[in-house]
Amino acid sequence: MADHVHTTPEDEHDNAYAGLLVNDAHWAFGTDFEDPLAGVDTTIPEGVDAPTLAAYALMLGDDALVMSHRISEWTSNAPDLEDDIALSNISLDLLGQARLLLARAAKADESVVPRLPDGSPAPPEDALAFFREAHDFRNVRLAELVNGDFAEATVRVLLFSVWRLATFERLRSSRDHVLAAVAAKGVKELAYHRDYSARWFVTLAQGTDESRRRLLAALDELWPLWPELFDTHPVEAAAAESGVGVDPASVREAAEGVLDQVLAAADVPRPEASRRAGVLGRTGRDGMHGEPLSRMLAEMQSVARAHPRGQW
Amino acid sequence: MGMRLMSRTTERARRVAERVTDPELPMLTLADLGVLRDVDVVADSHVVVDITPTYSGCPAMATMRDDLVRELQGAGFDRVEVRVSLDPAWTTDWITPEGRAALAAAGISPPGPAPSTSGPIPLTLLPTARQVRCPQCDSPATELVSEFGSTACKAQYRCTSCLEPFDHVKEI
């Protein structure tokens, strides 16, 4: 790096960057990929089926990854600087959760990780994020929708974080050490995401006619995907049965209770729209997604796929 | 290597690791921040360091790890292993009294006690109310400007007595 910057003693005091180059070693970060679970007890608890644990971790990881990417699209586009930073921070929290959960899936069952060309430095969690097709993703459909206006982001983050926080509150007592640790950390982050979006929900509902109209429109649009969050997929049932996972149906009452508090504070009635059907009964957890996910992944994965041996 | 010698070596490795500073709060060491959890010399010149991330997606983690490796290798420990300890999760309650003093001296308001996160977490629809004193003039008359300051882990406040803006490390 120092080779590219030439300074002479005379002009050094005019160069704001000169001081930064005294010890280059300090800036040589982010150059290696290390196992994010190094030092964490990844033993599979007794009586737990490894492929079930991996499939369950992929579901939670994909929810976080896809939602994170959608929220990251708000960066530099939010209505003001504070909300830009808030949304970017929410996106970053979810990306951190996704990394650990995808790494956990790979550690539990290597066979879920796509095979990359020899010499690729991509760690398993990156292989899972960047080299799977849309139908291999197990995220709920709420996460993948194309972004709408700020009211839509508010409602989506609210529904997602109310549900995920209720899930993580229980996941803290998972028999799997990694899932329990991710959940213990995640509840602090999700509590912020939930309260942030709940405050905006109330503010927009009680704001101007236009802000309330937009909020109600967003709620009507997203409401049909709310029931899907509480469906129990056979993998989730098996994970819950063996004490590593949480049955989504079991958190419905807690999540609905919190959502009702927000709706009451905002003076917004519960929408009546019925649930969006799956395709032949299959939904996000089965790998059945809408076209928006394919388009999102095409952009998100393009650089990694073009340079599978790339280092940066 | 005898036990006595080993513990002296561990002590030396610990002192080196404790000098490493946080990349975003350079007035604070990783030990003061509570990120450095354990330092152990497990074999001849082989050190194992345990760190706990502040936030799941904290972009400074790789830098912290590289800084620890560089400093310990510079002190003659050829093999440095940095492990991530996720449980228990990091909390601002782990910032030491020295760390809090260093923050205040740098004009940053240190965090108050972290909220409890056991059991179901109640919904909060009002902005977080904190008792924040101005790190410049110690006045309690302060107001929140933004929940995010110079980094995502800090909120920005303004003192209504001396009018100085300042960062406050948020409680988690």
XYZ file of C-alpha atoms in Angstrom:
484
model
C 0.000 0.000 0.000
C 2.799 2.408 0.923
C 4.276 1.891 -2.549
C 1.326 3.649 -4.133
C 1.593 6.827 -2.084
C 4.661 8.973 -2.570
C 5.356 11.675 -0.051
C 8.441 13.746 0.459
C 9.353 15.223 3.847
C 8.467 18.732 2.548
C 4.865 17.994 1.613
C 4.170 15.532 4.393
C 2.561 18.061 6.715
C 0.124 18.976 3.914
C -0.899 15.386 3.354
C -3.754 14.355 5.625
C -3.090 10.694 4.855
C 0.610 10.643 5.683
C 0.030 9.913 9.353
C -2.122 6.938 8.515
C 0.681 5.260 6.629
C 3.230 5.100 9.422
C 2.231 1.588 10.401
C 0.542 -0.155 7.510
C 0.078 -3.355 9.485
C -2.742 -1.720 11.381
C -4.799 -1.388 8.199
C -4.293 -4.888 6.866
C -7.648 -6.143 8.062
C -10.391 -8.237 6.574
C -7.973 -10.114 4.381
C -8.647 -13.568 5.709
C -11.745 -15.662 6.193
C -11.844 -17.425 9.471
C -14.422 -19.776 10.838
C -16.963 -17.545 12.635
C -17.670 -20.466 14.970
C -14.007 -21.018 15.961
C -13.992 -21.827 19.643
C -17.743 -22.421 19.863
C -18.965 -25.844 20.982
C -20.467 -27.247 17.765
C -21.031 -30.775 19.087
C -24.412 -32.041 17.952
C -26.535 -32.672 21.062
C -27.307 -36.307 21.793
C -30.339 -37.684 20.011
C -30.441 -34.822 17.483
C -30.531 -35.679 13.792
C -27.704 -33.689 12.127
C -29.487 -33.108 8.766
C -32.557 -31.841 10.676
C -30.430 -29.413 12.681
C -28.732 -28.201 9.481
C -32.038 -27.750 7.642
C -33.493 -25.853 10.594
C -30.451 -23.557 10.883
C -30.714 -22.887 7.124
C -34.338 -21.762 7.524
C -33.464 -19.251 10.258
C -30.307 -18.206 8.406
C -32.091 -17.698 5.071
C -34.808 -15.580 6.737
C -32.068 -13.323 8.118
C -29.998 -13.231 4.907
C -32.864 -12.389 2.541
C -34.449 -9.861 4.915
C -31.016 -8.310 5.503
C -30.459 -7.881 1.780
C -33.859 -6.279 1.216
C -33.325 -3.832 4.092
C -29.801 -3.075 2.864
C -31.405 -1.785 -0.353
C -32.660 1.131 1.772
C -29.103 2.292 2.439
C -28.780 5.816 0.988
C -32.501 5.768 0.089
C -34.247 6.284 3.445
C -36.296 9.451 4.113
C -33.614 10.930 6.376
C -30.122 10.221 7.616
C -31.123 8.785 10.993
C -33.488 6.232 9.452
C -30.897 5.423 6.812
C -28.462 4.483 9.568
C -31.144 2.685 11.570
C -32.159 0.506 8.618
C -28.535 -0.156 7.645
C -27.856 -1.204 11.221
C -30.874 -3.548 11.272
C -29.637 -5.047 8.018
C -26.158 -5.509 9.484
C -27.503 -7.230 12.621
C -29.456 -9.692 10.471
C -26.429 -10.313 8.249
C -24.415 -11.181 11.369
C -27.118 -13.617 12.473
C -27.255 -15.109 8.963
C -23.501 -15.705 8.889
C -23.509 -17.627 12.161
C -26.632 -19.631 11.287
C -25.401 -20.623 7.819
C -22.025 -21.568 9.328
C -23.892 -23.656 11.904
C -25.845 -25.441 9.134
C -22.627 -26.223 7.253
C -20.911 -27.520 10.398
C -23.847 -29.773 11.276
C -24.142 -31.288 7.800
C -21.477 -30.592 5.150
C -23.668 -32.035 2.421
C -25.857 -28.891 2.385
C -22.915 -26.775 1.162
C -22.647 -26.370 -2.647
C -19.396 -27.661 -4.119
C -17.172 -24.900 -5.438
C -14.279 -25.120 -7.919
C -10.951 -26.204 -6.405
C -9.022 -23.246 -5.068
C -12.072 -21.218 -4.062
C -11.397 -19.396 -0.786
C -15.138 -18.970 -0.023
C -15.977 -20.272 3.456
C -19.014 -22.593 3.768
C -21.407 -19.814 4.846
C -20.476 -17.807 1.743
C -20.929 -20.868 -0.466
C -24.423 -21.238 0.995
C -25.266 -17.570 0.505
C -23.870 -17.097 -2.985
C -23.996 -20.465 -4.743
C -27.486 -21.807 -4.087
C -30.457 -21.421 -6.427
C -33.684 -19.734 -5.319
C -35.454 -23.089 -4.826
C -32.790 -24.100 -2.289
C -33.564 -21.089 -0.096
C -35.870 -21.819 2.846
C -36.820 -18.257 3.877
C -40.409 -17.200 4.519
C -41.910 -15.270 1.588
C -42.443 -12.098 3.644
C -38.668 -11.500 3.594
C -38.193 -11.610 -0.167
C -40.811 -9.154 -1.505
C -39.652 -6.209 -3.592
C -39.336 -3.121 -1.402
C -42.151 -0.577 -1.404
C -42.274 2.822 0.292
C -41.079 3.649 3.823
C -44.464 2.591 5.279
C -43.993 -0.822 3.659
C -40.510 -1.125 5.190
C -41.963 -0.170 8.580
C -44.712 -2.808 8.430
C -42.420 -5.504 7.064
C -39.723 -4.969 9.706
C -42.452 -4.906 12.386
C -44.100 -8.186 11.326
C -40.743 -9.888 10.791
C -39.156 -8.778 14.064
C -42.240 -9.385 16.253
C -42.280 -12.964 14.967
C -38.521 -13.543 15.035
C -38.121 -12.059 18.521
C -40.890 -14.317 19.884
C -39.055 -17.257 18.274
C -35.597 -16.260 19.557
C -36.890 -15.701 23.100
C -37.639 -19.435 23.148
C -34.629 -20.470 21.080
C -32.382 -19.193 23.887
C -33.012 -22.501 25.650
C -32.142 -24.603 22.579
C -30.118 -27.745 23.367
C -27.803 -26.693 20.532
C -25.137 -24.365 21.954
C -24.757 -22.374 18.743
C -28.466 -21.743 18.226
C -28.864 -20.829 21.914
C -25.967 -18.351 21.699
C -27.176 -16.788 18.429
C -30.630 -16.387 19.981
C -29.300 -14.871 23.221
C -27.418 -12.270 21.178
C -30.229 -11.889 18.655
C -32.973 -10.992 21.163
C -31.164 -7.770 22.075
C -30.888 -6.817 18.419
C -34.425 -7.865 17.479
C -35.913 -5.990 20.440
C -34.449 -2.833 18.933
C -35.705 -3.684 15.404
C -39.199 -4.337 16.768
C -39.410 -1.206 18.891
C -37.958 0.970 16.122
C -40.549 -0.234 13.585
C -43.390 -0.188 16.151
C -42.691 3.490 16.923
C -42.723 4.384 13.248
C -45.914 2.326 12.822
C -47.667 4.419 15.478
C -46.156 7.667 14.159
C -47.266 7.042 10.565
C -50.726 5.855 11.649
C -51.224 8.964 13.785
C -49.469 11.357 11.407
C -51.095 12.882 8.319
C -53.910 11.442 6.201
C -51.293 10.531 3.616
C -48.976 8.744 6.074
C -51.930 6.792 7.516
C -53.215 5.888 4.045
C -49.788 4.543 3.070
C -49.395 2.611 6.310
C -52.806 0.931 5.984
C -52.078 0.080 2.344
C -48.771 -1.556 3.344
C -50.443 -3.516 6.135
C -53.161 -4.785 3.770
C -50.532 -5.812 1.260
C -48.320 -7.712 3.712
C -51.002 -9.171 5.977
C -51.700 -12.238 3.771
C -48.114 -13.411 4.436
C -48.347 -13.115 8.251
C -50.039 -16.534 8.836
C -47.264 -18.321 6.894
C -44.818 -17.325 9.654
C -46.624 -19.637 12.094
C -46.932 -22.693 9.847
C -45.050 -25.696 11.173
C -42.846 -27.314 8.540
C -41.879 -30.972 9.232
C -38.236 -29.846 9.759
C -39.356 -27.321 12.391
C -41.552 -29.939 14.052
C -38.620 -32.386 14.207
C -36.202 -29.680 15.444
C -38.671 -28.671 18.177
C -39.285 -32.315 19.107
C -35.564 -32.890 19.707
C -35.207 -29.698 21.747
C -33.027 -27.701 19.351
C -35.711 -25.694 17.558
C -38.933 -23.782 18.156
C -42.287 -24.806 16.682
C -43.566 -21.593 14.995
C -47.146 -22.430 15.995
C -46.090 -22.226 19.652
C -45.073 -18.548 19.402
C -48.215 -17.367 17.622
C -50.042 -16.263 20.758
C -47.066 -14.257 22.083
C -46.455 -12.610 18.692
C -50.130 -11.770 18.110
C -50.276 -10.269 21.611
C -47.394 -7.887 20.911
C -48.770 -6.973 17.487
C -52.175 -6.222 19.033
C -50.489 -3.773 21.431
C -48.973 -1.915 18.477
C -52.239 -1.907 16.523
C -54.112 -0.593 19.570
C -51.563 2.190 20.189
C -51.816 3.172 16.521
C -55.630 2.871 16.466
C -55.422 0.535 13.482
C -57.919 -2.352 13.201
C -56.651 -5.851 12.465
C -56.795 -6.405 8.701
C -59.237 -9.017 7.448
C -57.448 -10.196 4.307
C -57.045 -13.968 4.218
C -53.721 -15.738 3.859
C -51.854 -16.012 0.589
C -51.990 -19.598 -0.604
C -48.859 -21.520 -1.430
C -48.228 -23.102 -4.810
C -49.784 -26.579 -4.564
C -49.641 -25.987 -0.827
C -45.904 -25.232 -0.860
C -44.491 -21.980 0.556
C -41.114 -20.383 1.348
C -40.043 -23.086 3.795
C -40.482 -25.667 0.999
C -38.313 -23.654 -1.409
C -41.321 -22.230 -3.270
C -40.601 -18.540 -3.894
C -41.802 -15.737 -6.110
C -39.883 -14.216 -8.978
C -38.542 -11.337 -6.805
C -36.207 -13.729 -4.939
C -34.628 -14.949 -8.187
C -34.025 -11.373 -9.277
C -32.635 -10.422 -5.871
C -30.248 -13.392 -5.835
C -29.129 -12.714 -9.416
C -27.823 -9.359 -8.246
C -26.611 -10.441 -4.798
C -24.723 -13.475 -6.128
C -23.358 -12.116 -9.412
C -19.877 -11.070 -8.251
C -19.226 -14.219 -6.208
C -20.409 -16.448 -9.070
C -18.337 -14.610 -11.679
C -15.209 -15.024 -9.520
C -15.550 -18.255 -7.509
C -11.791 -18.218 -6.830
C -11.710 -14.474 -6.170
C -10.041 -12.983 -3.105
C -10.815 -9.566 -1.733
C 7.851 -25.935 30.620
C 7.147 -25.841 34.351
C 3.856 -24.615 35.791
C 5.449 -21.561 37.312
C 7.144 -20.561 34.092
C 3.923 -21.197 32.142
C 1.874 -18.927 34.345
C 4.474 -16.186 33.998
C 4.332 -16.586 30.224
C 0.540 -16.453 30.347
C 0.788 -13.300 32.430
C 3.057 -11.751 29.809
C 0.727 -12.749 26.943
C -2.185 -11.317 28.886
C -0.411 -7.995 29.353
C 0.326 -7.794 25.613
C -3.265 -8.649 24.654
C -4.623 -6.165 27.172
C -2.780 -3.336 25.416
C -4.649 -3.837 22.117
C -7.151 -1.037 21.518
C -10.589 -1.024 19.932
C -10.500 0.105 16.261
C -13.551 2.366 16.634
C -12.944 3.574 20.216
C -9.143 3.861 20.209
C -9.081 5.360 23.713
C -10.319 1.995 24.988
C -8.471 -1.315 25.131
C -10.277 -4.526 24.187
C -9.890 -5.506 27.855
C -11.579 -2.271 28.996
C -14.354 -2.845 26.484
C -14.973 -6.353 27.881
C -14.412 -7.951 24.460
C -11.228 -9.706 25.602
C -12.475 -12.628 27.694
C -9.471 -14.897 28.205
C -5.801 -15.260 27.319
C -4.073 -18.595 27.798
C -0.671 -19.961 26.798
C -1.446 -23.599 26.012
C 1.978 -24.681 24.752
C 5.371 -23.216 24.008
C 4.693 -19.842 22.279
C 1.121 -20.905 21.414
C -1.524 -18.487 22.751
C -5.289 -18.905 22.708
C -7.334 -15.710 23.022
C -11.118 -15.658 23.547
C -13.097 -12.626 22.395
C -16.842 -11.887 22.450
C -18.374 -9.828 19.622
C -20.211 -6.635 20.597
C -22.868 -6.934 17.851
C -23.557 -10.002 15.608
C -22.534 -8.122 12.479
C -19.827 -5.948 14.040
C -17.511 -5.041 11.140
C -14.620 -4.363 13.536
C -14.271 -8.005 14.661
C -11.805 -8.979 11.918
C -9.677 -5.938 12.739
C -9.687 -6.766 16.446
C -8.599 -10.309 15.681
C -5.836 -9.195 13.323
C -4.593 -6.604 15.844
C -4.390 -9.256 18.589
C -2.512 -11.650 16.299
C -0.074 -8.930 15.206
C 0.686 -7.691 18.717
C 1.140 -11.171 20.198
C 3.291 -12.342 17.302
C 5.367 -9.200 17.700
C 5.884 -10.211 21.345
C 7.257 -13.596 20.266
C 4.177 -15.802 20.409
C 4.444 -17.591 17.078
C 1.099 -19.331 17.129
C -1.883 -17.135 18.049
C -5.376 -18.595 17.959
C -8.292 -16.169 18.372
C -11.533 -17.898 19.310
C -15.022 -16.425 19.364
C -16.986 -16.856 22.540
C -20.687 -16.211 21.813
C -22.219 -17.157 25.120
C -22.798 -15.226 27.323
C -23.529 -12.375 24.901
C -21.548 -9.138 25.295
C -23.138 -6.348 27.294
C -22.044 -2.773 27.934
C -22.036 -3.725 31.648
C -18.670 -5.403 30.906
C -16.970 -2.058 30.155
C -14.580 -1.592 33.074
C -14.465 1.483 35.366
C -11.147 2.392 33.674
C -12.865 2.088 30.293
C -15.725 4.317 31.419
C -13.259 6.914 32.682
C -11.353 6.786 29.375
C -14.586 7.289 27.417
C -15.597 10.271 29.542
C -12.104 11.764 29.232
C -12.466 11.516 25.442
C -15.792 13.378 25.569
C -17.957 10.289 25.142
C -20.714 9.637 27.667
C -20.365 6.087 29.080
C -23.379 3.720 29.099
C -25.724 3.323 32.057
C -26.819 -0.116 33.331
C -27.961 -2.455 30.527
C -31.663 -3.434 30.470
C -32.511 -6.979 31.511
C -33.089 -9.348 28.600
C -34.351 -12.422 30.412
C -37.894 -13.629 29.736
C -40.189 -11.955 27.180
C -38.958 -8.459 26.320
C -41.727 -5.870 26.767
C -42.604 -3.600 23.859
C -41.408 0.000 24.281
C -43.238 2.545 22.169
C -41.590 5.630 23.640
C -38.041 6.683 22.767
C -35.440 5.272 25.134
C -35.231 7.574 28.149
C -31.744 7.813 29.624
C -30.209 9.939 32.350
C -27.242 11.274 30.417
C -24.802 13.853 31.802
C -22.692 16.033 29.555
C -19.112 14.653 29.481
C -17.788 18.233 29.019
C -19.547 20.220 31.769
C -21.278 17.425 33.735
C -24.695 19.088 33.326
C -27.689 16.717 33.495
C -29.551 19.005 31.034
C -29.054 17.027 27.814
C -31.269 16.103 24.871
C -31.210 13.277 22.344
C -30.360 14.372 18.800
C -30.224 10.975 17.091
C -30.245 7.312 18.180
C -27.130 6.935 16.002
C -23.927 8.890 16.423
C -20.491 8.464 14.875
C -20.970 4.677 15.013
C -24.102 2.526 15.221
C -23.362 1.625 18.871
C -23.518 5.283 19.974
C -26.379 7.794 20.170
C -25.850 11.500 19.631
C -26.827 13.946 22.379
C -26.554 17.700 22.899
C -25.919 19.505 26.159
C -28.456 22.307 26.645
C -26.159 24.020 29.211
C -22.836 24.258 27.358
C -24.411 23.491 23.937
C -21.738 20.900 23.032
C -22.876 17.860 21.021
C -21.504 14.504 22.238
C -21.776 10.747 21.723
C -23.311 8.377 24.263
C -22.518 4.639 24.223
C -25.892 2.868 24.084
C -26.786 0.318 26.727
C -27.194 -3.259 25.470
